[in-house]
Amino acid sequence: NAGVMQNPRHLVRRRGQEARLRCSPMKGHSHVYWYRQLPEEGLKFMVYLQKENIIDESGMPKERFSAEFPKEGPSILRIQQVVRGDSAAYFCASSPEREQYFGPGTRLTVT
Amino acid sequence: GQNIDQPTEMTATEGAIVQINCTYQTSGFNGLFWYQQHAGEAPTFLSYNVLDGLEEKGRFSSFLSRSKGYSYLLLKELQMKDSASYLCAVRDYNDYKLSFGAGTTVTVRA
């Protein structure tokens, strides 16, 4: 059973460009969570999705950030018009119910 | 919301024991998790406590006291590979999301 997969592992964007981060949950998991980890800081919850539904997006900035988990395909976290402050590691986790299993993360660098 | 505190850094000697404390304040409680995270890697699940008491899993044990809002992770027979950040996370009763502490960086020295 493959683990949570994320791609790309590293992403470099210039200020103003768009970043698209993908997450494929573990097989059989229907819950997906996105977290952001800034350097030297803890993981911060961004959004919780189930298939075709956003359940909780209370941790996601209101502007420029959006997330989806379509019926088919991976979950996508989209950041429009990136700024330097968006540079961070973005982790996706999936869960059957209780514990969450994390993917390897996407390290976004905005230049 | 959640307020989760854990020490920033700890250092211990190979073969020794280290205890990482975590205190939390929450409006509701539905479980406490410990994760290990090596630099540049994903957090990996270590343990889960929802009832008071000690959960033992090999060299790692985790304890919970809900009345005190307190947990600890005990690492025994430390090995060099245990050098990592250890994250305490709490799940609220009405939520599925995890609220994480800032993590405790453990350095194991020979």
mmCIF file of C-alpha atoms in Angstrom:
data_model
loop_
_atom_site.group_PDB
_atom_site.id
_atom_site.type_symbol
_atom_site.label_atom_id
_atom_site.label_comp_id
_atom_site.label_asym_id
_atom_site.label_seq_id
_atom_site.Cartn_x
_atom_site.Cartn_y
_atom_site.Cartn_z
ATOM 1 C CA ASN A 1 0.000 0.000 0.000
ATOM 2 C CA ALA A 2 1.697 3.160 -1.195
ATOM 3 C CA GLY A 3 1.884 6.009 1.257
ATOM 4 C CA VAL A 4 0.651 9.532 0.790
ATOM 5 C CA MET A 5 2.208 10.972 -2.331
ATOM 6 C CA GLN A 6 2.930 14.591 -3.007
ATOM 7 C CA ASN A 7 4.389 16.306 -6.011
ATOM 8 C CA PRO A 8 6.401 18.139 -6.811
ATOM 9 C CA ARG A 9 8.810 17.677 -3.895
ATOM 10 C CA HIS A 10 10.436 21.003 -4.605
ATOM 11 C CA LEU A 11 8.901 23.963 -6.390
ATOM 12 C CA VAL A 12 10.462 27.297 -7.192
ATOM 13 C CA ARG A 13 8.263 30.175 -8.269
ATOM 14 C CA ARG A 14 8.858 33.848 -8.889
ATOM 15 C CA ARG A 15 6.733 36.397 -7.098
ATOM 16 C CA GLY A 16 3.380 36.733 -8.813
ATOM 17 C CA GLN A 17 3.318 33.259 -10.337
ATOM 18 C CA GLU A 18 0.955 30.466 -9.413
ATOM 19 C CA ALA A 19 1.910 27.372 -7.428
ATOM 20 C CA ARG A 20 0.005 24.090 -7.708
ATOM 21 C CA LEU A 21 0.693 21.395 -5.151
ATOM 22 C CA ARG A 22 -0.702 17.901 -5.564
ATOM 23 C CA CYS A 23 -1.521 15.232 -3.025
ATOM 24 C CA SER A 24 -2.666 11.663 -3.576
ATOM 25 C CA PRO A 25 -3.949 10.108 -0.339
ATOM 26 C CA MET A 26 -3.311 6.564 0.737
ATOM 27 C CA LYS A 27 -5.589 4.028 -0.887
ATOM 28 C CA GLY A 28 -8.884 3.819 0.947
ATOM 29 C CA HIS A 29 -8.448 7.156 2.732
ATOM 30 C CA SER A 30 -11.172 9.686 2.076
ATOM 31 C CA HIS A 31 -9.978 12.490 4.343
ATOM 32 C CA VAL A 32 -7.251 14.895 3.211
ATOM 33 C CA TYR A 33 -5.615 17.650 5.241
ATOM 34 C CA TRP A 34 -3.166 20.339 4.215
ATOM 35 C CA TYR A 35 -0.668 21.829 6.655
ATOM 36 C CA ARG A 36 1.986 24.490 6.255
ATOM 37 C CA GLN A 37 5.289 24.488 8.090
ATOM 38 C CA LEU A 38 7.342 27.646 8.135
ATOM 39 C CA PRO A 39 11.061 27.423 8.987
ATOM 40 C CA GLU A 40 11.597 26.799 12.710
ATOM 41 C CA GLU A 41 7.853 26.651 13.330
ATOM 42 C CA GLY A 42 5.276 23.952 13.950
ATOM 43 C CA LEU A 43 2.777 22.601 11.487
ATOM 44 C CA LYS A 44 -0.248 24.812 10.999
ATOM 45 C CA PHE A 45 -3.549 23.438 9.760
ATOM 46 C CA MET A 46 -4.831 24.971 6.555
ATOM 47 C CA VAL A 47 -7.753 22.970 5.162
ATOM 48 C CA TYR A 48 -9.602 19.664 5.536
ATOM 49 C CA LEU A 49 -11.323 18.075 2.569
ATOM 50 C CA GLN A 50 -13.295 14.996 1.705
ATOM 51 C CA LYS A 51 -14.100 13.990 -1.842
ATOM 52 C CA GLU A 52 -15.683 16.993 -3.597
ATOM 53 C CA ASN A 53 -16.224 18.817 -0.298
ATOM 54 C CA ILE A 54 -14.316 21.359 1.734
ATOM 55 C CA ILE A 55 -15.104 20.512 5.344
ATOM 56 C CA ASP A 56 -12.980 23.089 7.163
ATOM 57 C CA GLU A 57 -10.874 25.831 5.598
ATOM 58 C CA SER A 58 -10.475 27.912 8.733
ATOM 59 C CA GLY A 59 -6.679 27.827 8.552
ATOM 60 C CA MET A 60 -6.379 28.927 4.972
ATOM 61 C CA PRO A 61 -5.799 32.579 4.015
ATOM 62 C CA LYS A 62 -8.921 34.045 2.451
ATOM 63 C CA GLU A 63 -7.120 35.405 -0.562
ATOM 64 C CA ARG A 64 -4.904 33.704 -3.133
ATOM 65 C CA PHE A 65 -5.243 30.225 -1.589
ATOM 66 C CA SER A 66 -7.699 27.562 -2.680
ATOM 67 C CA ALA A 67 -7.984 23.795 -2.352
ATOM 68 C CA GLU A 68 -9.964 21.043 -3.974
ATOM 69 C CA PHE A 69 -10.334 17.280 -3.807
ATOM 70 C CA PRO A 70 -12.201 16.182 -6.922
ATOM 71 C CA LYS A 71 -14.048 12.939 -7.370
ATOM 72 C CA GLU A 72 -11.215 11.682 -9.541
ATOM 73 C CA GLY A 73 -7.581 12.609 -9.141
ATOM 74 C CA PRO A 74 -5.421 14.148 -6.462
ATOM 75 C CA SER A 75 -6.162 16.940 -4.061
ATOM 76 C CA ILE A 76 -4.735 20.261 -5.212
ATOM 77 C CA LEU A 77 -3.628 23.233 -3.172
ATOM 78 C CA ARG A 78 -3.376 26.302 -5.366
ATOM 79 C CA ILE A 79 -1.596 29.497 -4.430
ATOM 80 C CA GLN A 80 -2.071 32.394 -6.797
ATOM 81 C CA GLN A 81 0.254 35.386 -7.112
ATOM 82 C CA VAL A 82 2.794 33.915 -4.712
ATOM 83 C CA VAL A 83 4.775 36.165 -2.390
ATOM 84 C CA ARG A 84 8.016 35.503 -0.521
ATOM 85 C CA GLY A 85 6.085 34.809 2.672
ATOM 86 C CA ASP A 86 4.515 31.771 1.019
ATOM 87 C CA SER A 87 7.883 30.020 1.055
ATOM 88 C CA ALA A 88 7.374 27.015 3.305
ATOM 89 C CA ALA A 89 6.958 23.263 3.379
ATOM 90 C CA TYR A 90 3.413 22.189 2.573
ATOM 91 C CA PHE A 91 2.396 18.801 3.897
ATOM 92 C CA CYS A 92 -0.613 16.790 2.976
ATOM 93 C CA ALA A 93 -1.985 14.117 5.287
ATOM 94 C CA SER A 94 -4.653 11.508 4.752
ATOM 95 C CA SER A 95 -6.671 9.598 7.245
ATOM 96 C CA PRO A 96 -9.106 6.712 7.320
ATOM 97 C CA GLU A 97 -10.506 8.098 10.555
ATOM 98 C CA ARG A 98 -8.088 8.599 13.451
ATOM 99 C CA GLU A 99 -4.371 8.994 12.917
ATOM 100 C CA GLN A 100 -3.148 11.058 10.014
ATOM 101 C CA TYR A 101 -0.402 9.882 7.705
ATOM 102 C CA PHE A 102 1.748 12.542 6.160
ATOM 103 C CA GLY A 103 3.212 12.805 2.706
ATOM 104 C CA PRO A 104 6.815 13.868 2.081
ATOM 105 C CA GLY A 105 5.810 17.488 1.547
ATOM 106 C CA THR A 106 6.358 20.079 -1.131
ATOM 107 C CA ARG A 107 8.979 22.675 -0.402
ATOM 108 C CA LEU A 108 7.948 25.907 -2.064
ATOM 109 C CA THR A 109 10.528 28.611 -2.584
ATOM 110 C CA VAL A 110 9.420 31.982 -3.873
ATOM 111 C CA THR A 111 12.198 34.082 -5.378
ATOM 112 C CA GLY B 1 -8.841 26.754 20.003
ATOM 113 C CA GLN B 2 -5.769 24.983 21.256
ATOM 114 C CA ASN B 3 -2.666 26.126 23.120
ATOM 115 C CA ILE B 4 0.087 23.511 23.082
ATOM 116 C CA ASP B 5 3.441 23.899 24.794
ATOM 117 C CA GLN B 6 6.520 21.729 24.642
ATOM 118 C CA PRO B 7 10.211 22.457 25.240
ATOM 119 C CA THR B 8 12.186 23.737 22.294
ATOM 120 C CA GLU B 9 15.276 21.566 22.646
ATOM 121 C CA MET B 10 16.616 18.618 24.620
ATOM 122 C CA THR B 11 19.966 16.857 24.541
ATOM 123 C CA ALA B 12 20.727 13.374 25.786
ATOM 124 C CA THR B 13 23.387 10.699 25.547
ATOM 125 C CA GLU B 14 23.159 7.552 23.479
ATOM 126 C CA GLY B 15 21.594 4.761 25.538
ATOM 127 C CA ALA B 16 19.929 7.155 27.961
ATOM 128 C CA ILE B 17 16.254 8.019 28.483
ATOM 129 C CA VAL B 18 14.589 11.301 27.571
ATOM 130 C CA GLN B 19 11.119 12.527 28.500
ATOM 131 C CA ILE B 20 9.446 15.185 26.386
ATOM 132 C CA ASN B 21 6.580 16.964 28.116
ATOM 133 C CA CYS B 22 3.600 18.521 26.418
ATOM 134 C CA THR B 23 0.887 20.613 28.036
ATOM 135 C CA TYR B 24 -2.264 21.706 26.297
ATOM 136 C CA GLN B 25 -5.349 23.804 26.798
ATOM 137 C CA THR B 26 -8.346 22.978 24.718
ATOM 138 C CA SER B 27 -12.043 23.673 24.555
ATOM 139 C CA GLY B 28 -12.658 20.013 23.728
ATOM 140 C CA PHE B 29 -10.434 16.957 23.537
ATOM 141 C CA ASN B 30 -10.467 13.983 21.216
ATOM 142 C CA GLY B 31 -6.998 12.544 21.385
ATOM 143 C CA LEU B 32 -3.324 13.432 21.609
ATOM 144 C CA PHE B 33 -0.750 12.360 19.050
ATOM 145 C CA TRP B 34 3.024 12.257 18.944
ATOM 146 C CA TYR B 35 4.914 12.472 15.671
ATOM 147 C CA GLN B 36 8.608 12.237 14.857
ATOM 148 C CA GLN B 37 10.039 14.475 12.163
ATOM 149 C CA HIS B 38 13.583 14.271 10.832
ATOM 150 C CA ALA B 39 14.932 17.409 9.198
ATOM 151 C CA GLY B 40 13.514 17.873 5.740
ATOM 152 C CA GLU B 41 11.188 14.908 6.012
ATOM 153 C CA ALA B 42 7.524 14.192 6.710
ATOM 154 C CA PRO B 43 6.209 13.713 10.245
ATOM 155 C CA THR B 44 5.744 10.035 11.051
ATOM 156 C CA PHE B 45 3.114 8.795 13.491
ATOM 157 C CA LEU B 46 4.459 7.498 16.816
ATOM 158 C CA SER B 47 1.586 7.216 19.261
ATOM 159 C CA TYR B 48 -1.990 8.086 20.118
ATOM 160 C CA ASN B 49 -3.596 8.569 23.544
ATOM 161 C CA VAL B 50 -7.243 9.296 24.182
ATOM 162 C CA LEU B 51 -7.656 7.752 27.646
ATOM 163 C CA ASP B 52 -5.536 8.448 30.721
ATOM 164 C CA GLY B 53 -2.530 6.259 31.200
ATOM 165 C CA LEU B 54 0.554 4.914 29.537
ATOM 166 C CA GLU B 55 0.777 3.473 26.034
ATOM 167 C CA GLU B 56 3.957 1.514 25.366
ATOM 168 C CA LYS B 57 5.314 0.706 21.949
ATOM 169 C CA GLY B 58 8.811 -0.683 21.931
ATOM 170 C CA ARG B 59 11.343 1.929 23.015
ATOM 171 C CA PHE B 60 8.700 4.667 22.909
ATOM 172 C CA SER B 61 5.966 5.243 25.484
ATOM 173 C CA SER B 62 3.384 8.002 25.733
ATOM 174 C CA PHE B 63 1.434 9.076 28.774
ATOM 175 C CA LEU B 64 -1.714 11.156 29.071
ATOM 176 C CA SER B 65 -3.512 12.904 31.936
ATOM 177 C CA ARG B 66 -6.627 14.603 30.625
ATOM 178 C CA SER B 67 -7.452 16.313 33.931
ATOM 179 C CA LYS B 68 -4.038 17.979 33.927
ATOM 180 C CA GLY B 69 -3.888 18.656 30.197
ATOM 181 C CA TYR B 70 -0.534 16.898 30.163
ATOM 182 C CA SER B 71 1.260 14.285 28.140
ATOM 183 C CA TYR B 72 4.792 13.041 27.816
ATOM 184 C CA LEU B 73 6.713 10.990 25.290
ATOM 185 C CA LEU B 74 9.384 8.743 26.766
ATOM 186 C CA LEU B 75 12.247 7.583 24.586
ATOM 187 C CA LYS B 76 14.338 4.771 26.049
ATOM 188 C CA GLU B 77 17.713 3.338 25.012
ATOM 189 C CA LEU B 78 18.353 6.348 22.843
ATOM 190 C CA GLN B 79 20.021 5.807 19.503
ATOM 191 C CA MET B 80 21.674 8.334 17.237
ATOM 192 C CA LYS B 81 18.866 7.931 14.732
ATOM 193 C CA ASP B 82 16.427 9.239 17.355
ATOM 194 C CA SER B 83 17.834 12.731 16.815
ATOM 195 C CA ALA B 84 14.805 14.497 15.387
ATOM 196 C CA SER B 85 11.991 16.879 16.177
ATOM 197 C CA TYR B 86 9.106 15.438 18.198
ATOM 198 C CA LEU B 87 5.717 16.998 17.655
ATOM 199 C CA CYS B 88 2.836 16.933 20.116
ATOM 200 C CA ALA B 89 -0.582 17.366 18.489
ATOM 201 C CA VAL B 90 -4.096 17.572 19.908
ATOM 202 C CA ARG B 91 -7.384 16.904 18.197
ATOM 203 C CA ASP B 92 -10.417 18.867 19.269
ATOM 204 C CA TYR B 93 -13.624 17.012 20.082
ATOM 205 C CA ASN B 94 -15.570 18.522 17.245
ATOM 206 C CA ASP B 95 -12.781 18.586 14.702
ATOM 207 C CA TYR B 96 -10.658 16.197 12.795
ATOM 208 C CA LYS B 97 -7.788 18.607 12.308
ATOM 209 C CA LEU B 98 -4.690 18.458 14.480
ATOM 210 C CA SER B 99 -3.227 21.396 16.342
ATOM 211 C CA PHE B 100 0.525 21.019 16.700
ATOM 212 C CA GLY B 101 3.014 22.296 19.190
ATOM 213 C CA ALA B 102 6.162 23.897 17.821
ATOM 214 C CA GLY B 103 8.098 20.671 18.320
ATOM 215 C CA THR B 104 10.975 19.582 20.540
ATOM 216 C CA THR B 105 14.328 19.041 18.862
ATOM 217 C CA VAL B 106 16.113 16.120 20.495
ATOM 218 C CA THR B 107 19.841 15.751 19.922
ATOM 219 C CA VAL B 108 21.428 12.432 20.829
ATOM 220 C CA ARG B 109 25.148 12.574 21.516
ATOM 221 C CA ALA B 110 27.600 9.697 21.548
#
